[in-house]
């Protein structure tokens, strides 16, 4: 009778251990698959982001350059076109960019909008170059874009399991 109880206890412990091991393995496999899918989605957007960010920077710099040409009394006549194109790319970038990039884009956009009246009216209260804030913002934006493109989807998150 004692041998039967020991056998039953051993079988029960073995079954529970087997079940727990299978459950842990399945849970780990599901987690790996979820992280692989999330990583694949982030990498999928990388090529789209590269082109979008390039176009965004080009149009923001074109807007800046149009304002600079007005300040130097060499109006290139492209301000409206450059500003309209920049609005388009700002909206596009805000749809797929990370928080840091979205914030930097917003800062540059606001700086460009703030400096326009100064450029048109010549109301600068200092002898400082009115576009300095825009130029600083563009530099910050470039850094944020490089960081996001260098580490897609990993800003503030862990790398996928197989890559630690």
PDB file of C-alpha atoms in Angstrom:
ATOM      1  CA  UNK A   1       0.000   0.000   0.000  1.00  0.00           C
ATOM      2  CA  UNK A   2       2.838   2.337   0.847  1.00  0.00           C
ATOM      3  CA  UNK A   3       4.515   1.698  -2.512  1.00  0.00           C
ATOM      4  CA  UNK A   4       1.277   2.556  -4.289  1.00  0.00           C
ATOM      5  CA  UNK A   5       0.996   5.866  -2.407  1.00  0.00           C
ATOM      6  CA  UNK A   6       4.621   6.712  -3.165  1.00  0.00           C
ATOM      7  CA  UNK A   7       4.038   5.824  -6.828  1.00  0.00           C
ATOM      8  CA  UNK A   8       0.896   7.966  -6.924  1.00  0.00           C
ATOM      9  CA  UNK A   9       2.715  10.908  -5.288  1.00  0.00           C
ATOM     10  CA  UNK A  10       5.618  10.554  -7.729  1.00  0.00           C
ATOM     11  CA  UNK A  11       3.268  10.416 -10.697  1.00  0.00           C
ATOM     12  CA  UNK A  12       1.409  13.496  -9.443  1.00  0.00           C
ATOM     13  CA  UNK A  13       4.614  15.466  -8.888  1.00  0.00           C
ATOM     14  CA  UNK A  14       5.887  14.418 -12.332  1.00  0.00           C
ATOM     15  CA  UNK A  15       2.636  15.454 -14.006  1.00  0.00           C
ATOM     16  CA  UNK A  16       2.545  18.836 -12.259  1.00  0.00           C
ATOM     17  CA  UNK A  17       6.215  19.455 -13.101  1.00  0.00           C
ATOM     18  CA  UNK A  18       5.645  18.488 -16.733  1.00  0.00           C
ATOM     19  CA  UNK A  19       2.607  20.727 -16.996  1.00  0.00           C
ATOM     20  CA  UNK A  20       4.453  23.677 -15.410  1.00  0.00           C
ATOM     21  CA  UNK A  21       7.434  23.178 -17.716  1.00  0.00           C
ATOM     22  CA  UNK A  22       5.229  23.028 -20.803  1.00  0.00           C
ATOM     23  CA  UNK A  23       3.319  26.121 -19.678  1.00  0.00           C
ATOM     24  CA  UNK A  24       6.530  28.089 -19.078  1.00  0.00           C
ATOM     25  CA  UNK A  25       7.970  27.034 -22.436  1.00  0.00           C
ATOM     26  CA  UNK A  26       4.781  28.023 -24.269  1.00  0.00           C
ATOM     27  CA  UNK A  27       4.638  31.355 -22.463  1.00  0.00           C
ATOM     28  CA  UNK A  28       8.256  32.086 -23.365  1.00  0.00           C
ATOM     29  CA  UNK A  29       7.650  31.133 -27.000  1.00  0.00           C
ATOM     30  CA  UNK A  30       4.612  33.426 -27.221  1.00  0.00           C
ATOM     31  CA  UNK A  31       6.639  36.291 -25.749  1.00  0.00           C
ATOM     32  CA  UNK A  32       9.453  35.742 -28.246  1.00  0.00           C
ATOM     33  CA  UNK A  33       6.962  35.707 -31.140  1.00  0.00           C
ATOM     34  CA  UNK A  34       5.323  38.929 -29.927  1.00  0.00           C
ATOM     35  CA  UNK A  35       8.662  40.711 -29.655  1.00  0.00           C
ATOM     36  CA  UNK A  36       9.736  39.426 -33.083  1.00  0.00           C
ATOM     37  CA  UNK A  37       6.503  40.741 -34.637  1.00  0.00           C
ATOM     38  CA  UNK A  38       6.924  44.123 -32.917  1.00  0.00           C
ATOM     39  CA  UNK A  39      10.534  44.356 -34.100  1.00  0.00           C
ATOM     40  CA  UNK A  40       9.579  43.373 -37.660  1.00  0.00           C
ATOM     41  CA  UNK A  41       6.911  46.107 -37.679  1.00  0.00           C
ATOM     42  CA  UNK A  42       9.416  48.706 -36.507  1.00  0.00           C
ATOM     43  CA  UNK A  43      12.001  47.668 -39.093  1.00  0.00           C
ATOM     44  CA  UNK A  44       9.307  47.672 -41.801  1.00  0.00           C
ATOM     45  CA  UNK A  45       8.766  51.406 -41.215  1.00  0.00           C
ATOM     46  CA  UNK A  46      12.496  52.190 -41.255  1.00  0.00           C
ATOM     47  CA  UNK A  47      12.790  52.671 -45.037  1.00  0.00           C
ATOM     48  CA  UNK A  48       9.644  54.811 -45.083  1.00  0.00           C
ATOM     49  CA  UNK A  49      11.011  56.923 -42.237  1.00  0.00           C
ATOM     50  CA  UNK A  50      14.363  57.492 -43.944  1.00  0.00           C
ATOM     51  CA  UNK A  51      12.747  58.995 -47.040  1.00  0.00           C
ATOM     52  CA  UNK A  52      10.165  60.915 -45.049  1.00  0.00           C
ATOM     53  CA  UNK A  53      12.729  62.383 -42.667  1.00  0.00           C
ATOM     54  CA  UNK A  54      14.987  63.355 -45.574  1.00  0.00           C
ATOM     55  CA  UNK A  55      12.115  65.172 -47.284  1.00  0.00           C
ATOM     56  CA  UNK A  56      11.054  66.770 -44.004  1.00  0.00           C
ATOM     57  CA  UNK A  57      14.526  68.179 -43.360  1.00  0.00           C
ATOM     58  CA  UNK A  58      14.868  69.405 -46.938  1.00  0.00           C
ATOM     59  CA  UNK A  59      11.586  71.321 -46.774  1.00  0.00           C
ATOM     60  CA  UNK A  60      12.251  72.743 -43.303  1.00  0.00           C
ATOM     61  CA  UNK A  61      15.649  73.966 -44.474  1.00  0.00           C
ATOM     62  CA  UNK A  62      14.047  75.387 -47.629  1.00  0.00           C
ATOM     63  CA  UNK A  63      11.555  77.312 -45.469  1.00  0.00           C
ATOM     64  CA  UNK A  64      14.454  78.560 -43.346  1.00  0.00           C
ATOM     65  CA  UNK A  65      16.425  79.544 -46.454  1.00  0.00           C
ATOM     66  CA  UNK A  66      13.471  81.458 -47.892  1.00  0.00           C
ATOM     67  CA  UNK A  67      13.185  83.440 -44.661  1.00  0.00           C
ATOM     68  CA  UNK A  68      16.952  84.048 -44.644  1.00  0.00           C
ATOM     69  CA  UNK A  69      16.833  85.314 -48.232  1.00  0.00           C
ATOM     70  CA  UNK A  70      14.062  87.764 -47.272  1.00  0.00           C
ATOM     71  CA  UNK A  71      16.199  89.007 -44.363  1.00  0.00           C
ATOM     72  CA  UNK A  72      19.070  89.619 -46.774  1.00  0.00           C
ATOM     73  CA  UNK A  73      16.775  91.411 -49.258  1.00  0.00           C
ATOM     74  CA  UNK A  74      17.305  88.623 -51.774  1.00  0.00           C
ATOM     75  CA  UNK A  75      13.775  87.160 -51.727  1.00  0.00           C
ATOM     76  CA  UNK A  76      13.772  83.888 -53.662  1.00  0.00           C
ATOM     77  CA  UNK A  77       9.976  83.992 -54.108  1.00  0.00           C
ATOM     78  CA  UNK A  78       9.570  80.428 -52.848  1.00  0.00           C
ATOM     79  CA  UNK A  79       8.445  81.064 -49.281  1.00  0.00           C
ATOM     80  CA  UNK A  80       4.814  80.031 -49.826  1.00  0.00           C
ATOM     81  CA  UNK A  81       5.758  76.828 -51.666  1.00  0.00           C
ATOM     82  CA  UNK A  82       8.405  75.883 -49.117  1.00  0.00           C
ATOM     83  CA  UNK A  83       6.118  76.589 -46.174  1.00  0.00           C
ATOM     84  CA  UNK A  84       3.261  74.564 -47.722  1.00  0.00           C
ATOM     85  CA  UNK A  85       5.569  71.622 -48.423  1.00  0.00           C
ATOM     86  CA  UNK A  86       6.923  71.789 -44.877  1.00  0.00           C
ATOM     87  CA  UNK A  87       3.390  71.642 -43.433  1.00  0.00           C
ATOM     88  CA  UNK A  88       2.758  68.481 -45.443  1.00  0.00           C
ATOM     89  CA  UNK A  89       5.935  66.751 -44.218  1.00  0.00           C
ATOM     90  CA  UNK A  90       5.405  67.887 -40.620  1.00  0.00           C
ATOM     91  CA  UNK A  91       1.997  66.207 -40.628  1.00  0.00           C
ATOM     92  CA  UNK A  92       3.377  63.066 -42.311  1.00  0.00           C
ATOM     93  CA  UNK A  93       6.225  62.792 -39.805  1.00  0.00           C
ATOM     94  CA  UNK A  94       3.909  63.253 -36.841  1.00  0.00           C
ATOM     95  CA  UNK A  95       2.027  60.119 -37.903  1.00  0.00           C
ATOM     96  CA  UNK A  96       4.950  57.688 -37.670  1.00  0.00           C
ATOM     97  CA  UNK A  97       7.672  59.431 -35.657  1.00  0.00           C
ATOM     98  CA  UNK A  98       8.631  58.637 -32.101  1.00  0.00           C
ATOM     99  CA  UNK A  99       8.020  61.061 -29.248  1.00  0.00           C
ATOM    100  CA  UNK A 100      11.466  62.687 -29.415  1.00  0.00           C
ATOM    101  CA  UNK A 101      11.235  63.351 -33.142  1.00  0.00           C
ATOM    102  CA  UNK A 102       7.644  64.601 -32.895  1.00  0.00           C
ATOM    103  CA  UNK A 103       8.683  67.016 -30.168  1.00  0.00           C
ATOM    104  CA  UNK A 104      11.700  68.280 -32.140  1.00  0.00           C
ATOM    105  CA  UNK A 105       9.613  68.717 -35.303  1.00  0.00           C
ATOM    106  CA  UNK A 106       7.019  70.655 -33.347  1.00  0.00           C
ATOM    107  CA  UNK A 107       9.703  72.895 -31.821  1.00  0.00           C
ATOM    108  CA  UNK A 108      11.199  73.731 -35.239  1.00  0.00           C
ATOM    109  CA  UNK A 109       7.766  74.339 -36.729  1.00  0.00           C
ATOM    110  CA  UNK A 110       6.837  76.727 -33.909  1.00  0.00           C
ATOM    111  CA  UNK A 111      10.206  78.499 -34.193  1.00  0.00           C
ATOM    112  CA  UNK A 112       9.655  79.051 -37.920  1.00  0.00           C
ATOM    113  CA  UNK A 113       6.167  80.413 -37.317  1.00  0.00           C
ATOM    114  CA  UNK A 114       7.419  82.704 -34.515  1.00  0.00           C
ATOM    115  CA  UNK A 115      10.228  84.163 -36.627  1.00  0.00           C
ATOM    116  CA  UNK A 116       8.112  84.978 -39.695  1.00  0.00           C
ATOM    117  CA  UNK A 117       6.637  88.225 -38.289  1.00  0.00           C
ATOM    118  CA  UNK A 118      10.131  89.285 -37.232  1.00  0.00           C
ATOM    119  CA  UNK A 119      11.393  88.681 -40.777  1.00  0.00           C
ATOM    120  CA  UNK A 120       8.484  90.444 -42.502  1.00  0.00           C
ATOM    121  CA  UNK A 121       8.211  93.395 -40.162  1.00  0.00           C
ATOM    122  CA  UNK A 122      11.852  93.712 -39.170  1.00  0.00           C
ATOM    123  CA  UNK A 123      10.816  93.818 -35.506  1.00  0.00           C
ATOM    124  CA  UNK A 124      13.835  92.087 -33.998  1.00  0.00           C
ATOM    125  CA  UNK A 125      14.566  93.609 -30.577  1.00  0.00           C
ATOM    126  CA  UNK A 126      18.196  92.490 -30.597  1.00  0.00           C
ATOM    127  CA  UNK A 127      21.070  92.470 -33.022  1.00  0.00           C
ATOM    128  CA  UNK A 128      21.057  88.672 -32.879  1.00  0.00           C
ATOM    129  CA  UNK A 129      20.377  86.699 -36.079  1.00  0.00           C
ATOM    130  CA  UNK A 130      16.586  86.140 -35.962  1.00  0.00           C
ATOM    131  CA  UNK A 131      16.842  82.622 -37.396  1.00  0.00           C
ATOM    132  CA  UNK A 132      19.275  81.351 -34.728  1.00  0.00           C
ATOM    133  CA  UNK A 133      16.478  79.627 -32.784  1.00  0.00           C
ATOM    134  CA  UNK A 134      15.313  77.872 -35.945  1.00  0.00           C
ATOM    135  CA  UNK A 135      18.862  76.763 -36.743  1.00  0.00           C
ATOM    136  CA  UNK A 136      19.327  75.403 -33.209  1.00  0.00           C
ATOM    137  CA  UNK A 137      16.003  73.576 -33.505  1.00  0.00           C
ATOM    138  CA  UNK A 138      16.989  72.073 -36.856  1.00  0.00           C
ATOM    139  CA  UNK A 139      20.229  70.794 -35.323  1.00  0.00           C
ATOM    140  CA  UNK A 140      18.292  69.203 -32.451  1.00  0.00           C
ATOM    141  CA  UNK A 141      15.849  67.689 -34.944  1.00  0.00           C
ATOM    142  CA  UNK A 142      18.678  66.171 -36.974  1.00  0.00           C
ATOM    143  CA  UNK A 143      20.073  64.551 -33.810  1.00  0.00           C
ATOM    144  CA  UNK A 144      16.645  63.144 -32.904  1.00  0.00           C
ATOM    145  CA  UNK A 145      16.162  61.779 -36.429  1.00  0.00           C
ATOM    146  CA  UNK A 146      19.573  60.107 -36.399  1.00  0.00           C
ATOM    147  CA  UNK A 147      18.875  58.550 -33.004  1.00  0.00           C
ATOM    148  CA  UNK A 148      15.517  57.176 -34.105  1.00  0.00           C
ATOM    149  CA  UNK A 149      16.857  55.790 -37.374  1.00  0.00           C
ATOM    150  CA  UNK A 150      19.899  54.242 -35.683  1.00  0.00           C
ATOM    151  CA  UNK A 151      17.799  52.407 -33.117  1.00  0.00           C
ATOM    152  CA  UNK A 152      14.348  51.911 -34.678  1.00  0.00           C
ATOM    153  CA  UNK A 153      11.707  51.251 -32.078  1.00  0.00           C
ATOM    154  CA  UNK A 154      14.204  50.706 -29.292  1.00  0.00           C
ATOM    155  CA  UNK A 155      14.208  54.175 -27.822  1.00  0.00           C
ATOM    156  CA  UNK A 156      13.245  53.496 -24.218  1.00  0.00           C
ATOM    157  CA  UNK A 157      12.505  49.804 -24.815  1.00  0.00           C
ATOM    158  CA  UNK A 158      14.366  46.501 -24.665  1.00  0.00           C
ATOM    159  CA  UNK A 159      15.879  44.819 -27.717  1.00  0.00           C
ATOM    160  CA  UNK A 160      14.179  41.628 -28.957  1.00  0.00           C
ATOM    161  CA  UNK A 161      14.972  38.508 -26.942  1.00  0.00           C
ATOM    162  CA  UNK A 162      17.437  36.896 -29.325  1.00  0.00           C
ATOM    163  CA  UNK A 163      19.571  40.080 -29.476  1.00  0.00           C
ATOM    164  CA  UNK A 164      20.524  40.884 -25.897  1.00  0.00           C
TER     165      UNK A 164
END
